[in-house]
mmCIF file of C-alpha atoms in Angstrom:
data_model
loop_
_atom_site.group_PDB
_atom_site.id
_atom_site.type_symbol
_atom_site.label_atom_id
_atom_site.label_comp_id
_atom_site.label_asym_id
_atom_site.label_seq_id
_atom_site.Cartn_x
_atom_site.Cartn_y
_atom_site.Cartn_z
ATOM 1 C CA MET A 1 23.381 210.095 155.629
ATOM 2 C CA LEU A 2 25.676 211.509 158.294
ATOM 3 C CA LEU A 3 23.961 209.346 160.927
ATOM 4 C CA ALA A 4 24.849 206.180 159.011
ATOM 5 C CA ILE A 5 28.503 207.185 158.727
ATOM 6 C CA ALA A 6 29.031 208.113 162.388
ATOM 7 C CA PRO A 7 28.456 204.593 163.803
ATOM 8 C CA MET A 8 30.771 203.041 161.196
ATOM 9 C CA THR A 9 33.471 205.572 162.032
ATOM 10 C CA SER A 10 33.102 204.709 165.712
ATOM 11 C CA ILE A 11 33.351 200.978 164.998
ATOM 12 C CA HIS A 12 36.433 201.559 162.837
ATOM 13 C CA ALA A 13 38.043 203.602 165.630
ATOM 14 C CA GLN A 14 37.312 200.865 168.191
ATOM 15 C CA CYS A 15 38.810 198.192 165.916
ATOM 16 C CA ASN A 16 41.865 200.325 165.244
ATOM 17 C CA ASN A 17 42.289 200.994 168.972
ATOM 18 C CA ALA A 18 42.120 197.256 169.744
ATOM 19 C CA LEU A 19 44.617 196.479 166.976
ATOM 20 C CA GLN A 20 47.064 199.130 168.225
ATOM 21 C CA TRP A 21 46.653 197.866 171.802
ATOM 22 C CA THR A 22 47.344 194.281 170.676
ATOM 23 C CA LEU A 23 50.407 195.225 168.639
ATOM 24 C CA SER A 24 51.807 197.245 171.567
ATOM 25 C CA ARG A 25 52.213 193.944 173.449
ATOM 26 C CA ASN A 26 51.717 195.763 176.770
ATOM 27 C CA TRP A 27 49.583 192.767 177.778
ATOM 28 C CA SER A 28 52.172 190.090 176.918
ATOM 29 C CA ASN A 29 54.468 190.007 179.992
ATOM 30 C CA GLY A 30 57.249 188.753 177.719
ATOM 31 C CA PHE A 31 55.224 186.077 175.907
ATOM 32 C CA ASN A 32 56.253 186.319 172.243
ATOM 33 C CA ALA A 33 53.307 184.959 170.236
ATOM 34 C CA LEU A 34 50.524 187.177 168.918
ATOM 35 C CA PRO A 35 46.821 186.372 168.639
ATOM 36 C CA ASP A 36 45.740 184.840 165.351
ATOM 37 C CA ILE A 37 44.124 187.163 162.821
ATOM 38 C CA CYS A 38 40.736 185.507 163.424
ATOM 39 C CA THR A 39 40.783 186.685 167.065
ATOM 40 C CA ASN A 40 38.198 189.259 168.079
ATOM 41 C CA LEU A 41 40.719 191.864 169.242
ATOM 42 C CA GLN A 42 38.073 194.130 170.755
ATOM 43 C CA GLU A 43 36.869 191.236 172.911
ATOM 44 C CA PHE A 44 40.477 190.372 173.809
ATOM 45 C CA GLN A 45 41.144 193.940 174.952
ATOM 46 C CA SER A 46 37.844 194.108 176.834
ATOM 47 C CA GLN A 47 38.359 190.791 178.633
ATOM 48 C CA TYR A 48 41.948 191.701 179.470
ATOM 49 C CA ASN A 49 40.815 194.982 181.015
ATOM 50 C CA LYS A 50 38.028 193.273 182.999
ATOM 51 C CA ASN A 51 40.304 190.561 184.413
ATOM 52 C CA GLN A 52 43.864 191.835 184.005
ATOM 53 C CA ALA A 53 45.347 189.925 186.954
ATOM 54 C CA GLN A 54 44.357 186.570 185.458
ATOM 55 C CA TRP A 55 45.634 187.430 181.977
ATOM 56 C CA ASP A 56 48.898 188.858 183.347
ATOM 57 C CA ALA A 57 49.504 185.746 185.448
ATOM 58 C CA MET A 58 48.919 183.472 182.446
ATOM 59 C CA PHE A 59 51.176 185.389 180.049
ATOM 60 C CA LYS A 60 53.893 185.702 182.712
ATOM 61 C CA TRP A 61 53.726 181.936 183.359
ATOM 62 C CA LEU A 62 53.917 181.154 179.638
ATOM 63 C CA ALA A 63 56.893 183.482 179.139
ATOM 64 C CA GLY A 64 58.686 182.035 182.163
ATOM 65 C CA HIS A 65 58.580 178.350 181.208
ATOM 66 C CA ASP A 66 60.227 176.297 178.482
ATOM 67 C CA LEU A 67 57.050 175.104 176.786
ATOM 68 C CA GLN A 68 58.999 172.660 174.601
ATOM 69 C CA THR A 69 60.361 170.647 177.535
ATOM 70 C CA ILE A 70 57.964 171.125 180.447
ATOM 71 C CA PRO A 71 56.332 167.779 181.301
ATOM 72 C CA ALA A 72 52.907 167.127 179.816
ATOM 73 C CA GLY A 73 50.082 167.427 182.324
ATOM 74 C CA ARG A 74 48.301 170.027 184.376
ATOM 75 C CA HIS A 75 50.312 172.887 185.899
ATOM 76 C CA PRO A 76 48.632 175.353 188.293
ATOM 77 C CA ILE A 77 49.527 179.015 187.966
ATOM 78 C CA GLU A 78 50.476 180.056 191.470
ATOM 79 C CA GLY A 79 48.231 182.658 193.080
ATOM 80 C CA THR A 80 45.354 182.033 190.649
ATOM 81 C CA SER A 81 42.672 179.455 189.918
ATOM 82 C CA LEU A 82 44.182 178.946 186.448
ATOM 83 C CA VAL A 83 45.636 175.660 185.277
ATOM 84 C CA VAL A 84 47.866 175.245 182.232
ATOM 85 C CA SER A 85 47.231 171.997 180.393
ATOM 86 C CA VAL A 86 50.294 170.829 178.436
ATOM 87 C CA GLU A 87 49.150 168.208 175.939
ATOM 88 C CA ASP A 88 51.247 166.015 173.676
ATOM 89 C CA SER A 89 48.591 164.981 171.229
ATOM 90 C CA GLU A 90 47.703 164.183 167.665
ATOM 91 C CA ASN A 91 45.388 165.822 165.153
ATOM 92 C CA GLY A 92 42.550 163.609 163.928
ATOM 93 C CA ALA A 93 40.033 163.335 161.125
ATOM 94 C CA LEU A 94 37.394 166.054 161.248
ATOM 95 C CA GLU A 95 34.580 163.565 161.821
ATOM 96 C CA THR A 96 36.291 162.292 164.999
ATOM 97 C CA ARG A 97 36.775 165.738 166.551
ATOM 98 C CA ALA A 98 34.157 167.343 168.807
ATOM 99 C CA SER A 99 32.895 170.861 168.269
ATOM 100 C CA GLU A 100 32.485 173.064 171.314
ATOM 101 C CA SER A 101 31.874 176.426 172.887
ATOM 102 C CA HIS A 102 31.978 177.652 176.469
ATOM 103 C CA TYR A 103 29.714 180.090 178.312
ATOM 104 C CA HIS A 104 31.920 180.862 181.295
ATOM 105 C CA HIS A 105 35.435 180.457 179.963
ATOM 106 C CA ILE A 106 37.727 181.655 177.221
ATOM 107 C CA ASP A 107 39.810 178.968 175.555
ATOM 108 C CA PHE A 108 43.431 180.059 175.167
ATOM 109 C CA GLN A 109 45.086 177.580 172.794
ATOM 110 C CA TYR A 110 48.690 177.705 171.676
ATOM 111 C CA VAL A 111 50.508 175.074 169.613
ATOM 112 C CA VAL A 112 54.141 174.755 170.713
ATOM 113 C CA LYS A 113 55.222 172.030 168.265
ATOM 114 C CA GLY A 114 53.706 170.977 164.982
ATOM 115 C CA THR A 115 50.665 172.406 163.251
ATOM 116 C CA GLU A 116 47.168 172.244 164.701
ATOM 117 C CA ARG A 117 44.113 172.954 162.590
ATOM 118 C CA PHE A 118 41.075 174.668 164.083
ATOM 119 C CA GLY A 119 37.600 174.772 162.635
ATOM 120 C CA LEU A 120 35.438 177.836 163.205
ATOM 121 C CA LEU A 121 31.745 177.035 162.877
ATOM 122 C CA ASP A 122 29.230 179.051 160.917
ATOM 123 C CA HIS A 123 26.449 180.121 163.305
ATOM 124 C CA ASP A 124 23.700 180.069 160.671
ATOM 125 C CA SER A 125 24.181 176.396 159.795
ATOM 126 C CA SER A 126 25.204 175.060 163.234
ATOM 127 C CA TYR A 127 23.037 174.129 166.201
ATOM 128 C CA PRO A 128 23.556 172.495 169.615
ATOM 129 C CA ASN A 129 23.321 168.696 169.583
ATOM 130 C CA CYS A 130 23.324 168.101 173.349
ATOM 131 C CA ALA A 131 22.300 169.631 176.635
ATOM 132 C CA TYR A 132 24.638 172.233 178.092
ATOM 133 C CA LYS A 133 27.105 170.614 180.493
ATOM 134 C CA PRO A 134 29.269 172.627 182.819
ATOM 135 C CA ASP A 135 30.967 174.587 180.708
ATOM 136 C CA VAL A 136 30.652 173.027 177.261
ATOM 137 C CA LEU A 137 28.139 172.794 174.466
ATOM 138 C CA HIS A 138 28.629 170.687 171.305
ATOM 139 C CA TYR A 139 27.224 171.339 167.824
ATOM 140 C CA ASP A 140 26.099 169.755 164.602
ATOM 141 C CA TYR A 141 27.452 171.813 161.725
ATOM 142 C CA ASP A 142 27.929 171.992 157.984
ATOM 143 C CA ALA A 143 31.635 171.284 157.378
ATOM 144 C CA LYS A 144 31.446 173.065 153.997
ATOM 145 C CA LYS A 145 30.515 176.289 155.811
ATOM 146 C CA ALA A 146 33.139 175.964 158.544
ATOM 147 C CA HIS A 147 36.344 177.970 158.241
ATOM 148 C CA PHE A 148 39.625 176.124 158.907
ATOM 149 C CA ILE A 149 42.822 177.784 160.137
ATOM 150 C CA ASP A 150 46.221 176.262 160.852
ATOM 151 C CA SER A 151 48.000 177.239 164.044
ATOM 152 C CA THR A 152 51.769 177.418 164.403
ATOM 153 C CA PRO A 153 54.009 178.583 167.294
ATOM 154 C CA GLU A 154 54.010 182.221 166.165
ATOM 155 C CA ARG A 155 50.395 182.806 167.179
ATOM 156 C CA PHE A 156 47.803 181.774 169.703
ATOM 157 C CA PHE A 157 44.040 181.410 169.527
ATOM 158 C CA LEU A 158 41.395 182.820 171.844
ATOM 159 C CA PHE A 159 37.945 181.275 171.654
ATOM 160 C CA PHE A 160 35.328 183.431 173.372
ATOM 161 C CA PRO A 161 31.790 182.149 174.124
ATOM 162 C CA SER A 162 30.592 183.196 170.671
ATOM 163 C CA ASP A 163 33.435 181.275 168.974
ATOM 164 C CA TRP A 164 32.107 177.799 168.225
ATOM 165 C CA HIS A 165 35.158 175.772 167.333
ATOM 166 C CA ILE A 166 36.808 172.407 166.710
ATOM 167 C CA ALA A 167 40.388 171.711 167.793
ATOM 168 C CA LYS A 168 43.010 169.210 166.659
ATOM 169 C CA VAL A 169 41.738 168.663 163.125
ATOM 170 C CA ALA A 170 44.106 166.777 160.795
ATOM 171 C CA THR A 171 46.229 168.957 158.506
ATOM 172 C CA ASP A 172 47.870 168.176 155.178
ATOM 173 C CA LYS A 173 51.280 167.884 156.922
ATOM 174 C CA ASP A 174 53.123 164.548 157.122
ATOM 175 C CA SER A 175 53.130 164.567 160.927
ATOM 176 C CA GLN A 176 49.979 165.103 162.975
ATOM 177 C CA GLN A 177 51.909 165.130 166.276
ATOM 178 C CA ILE A 178 51.474 168.340 168.236
ATOM 179 C CA ARG A 179 52.218 169.862 171.607
ATOM 180 C CA VAL A 180 49.480 172.218 172.728
ATOM 181 C CA ILE A 181 49.035 174.578 175.663
ATOM 182 C CA VAL A 182 45.435 175.124 176.795
ATOM 183 C CA VAL A 183 44.250 177.517 179.506
ATOM 184 C CA LYS A 184 40.634 178.229 180.444
ATOM 185 C CA LEU A 185 40.380 181.879 181.491
ATOM 186 C CA ASP A 186 37.295 183.243 183.211
ATOM 187 C CA TYR A 187 34.910 185.056 180.871
ATOM 188 C CA VAL A 188 33.629 188.291 182.431
ATOM 189 C CA PRO A 189 30.282 189.456 180.942
#
């Protein structure tokens, strides 16, 4: 019985460590939002530690710009290969939105204005519906088994390779207009 308890205690300690690390905001470089509760915090901490320069540059850039007024478009982060995509967009009906995952990148997504809904796909009922293209794979899925979460400016989303997701899904709000920041960070295995 002791053998069964030890691994669970270790997992709990790792989760607690990742939560404490996240809440410390030592990674944030002045960026105020926190990761959404659905974020795999252990993966966040691990990826940050494996590629700290890239994460630090992104968070510093985000904290140093007025994300409400910066022109829409692509903005390179100086000294890195990262590009910040500022998108003035609109949520759409679920059936018009593409599902996706990425093997080599982490999707950082942050809604600056409005409310964006994300769908998180159930792995047991979802399967690829196309050939892998550099760096995206799309899925057929059971919408009844997907989990939907609304994003607001207080939190950001990180989609790791195992996070099959759908962005810009229509909400129950009157306005579907949104401003979104998207950055593709390198995923380090």
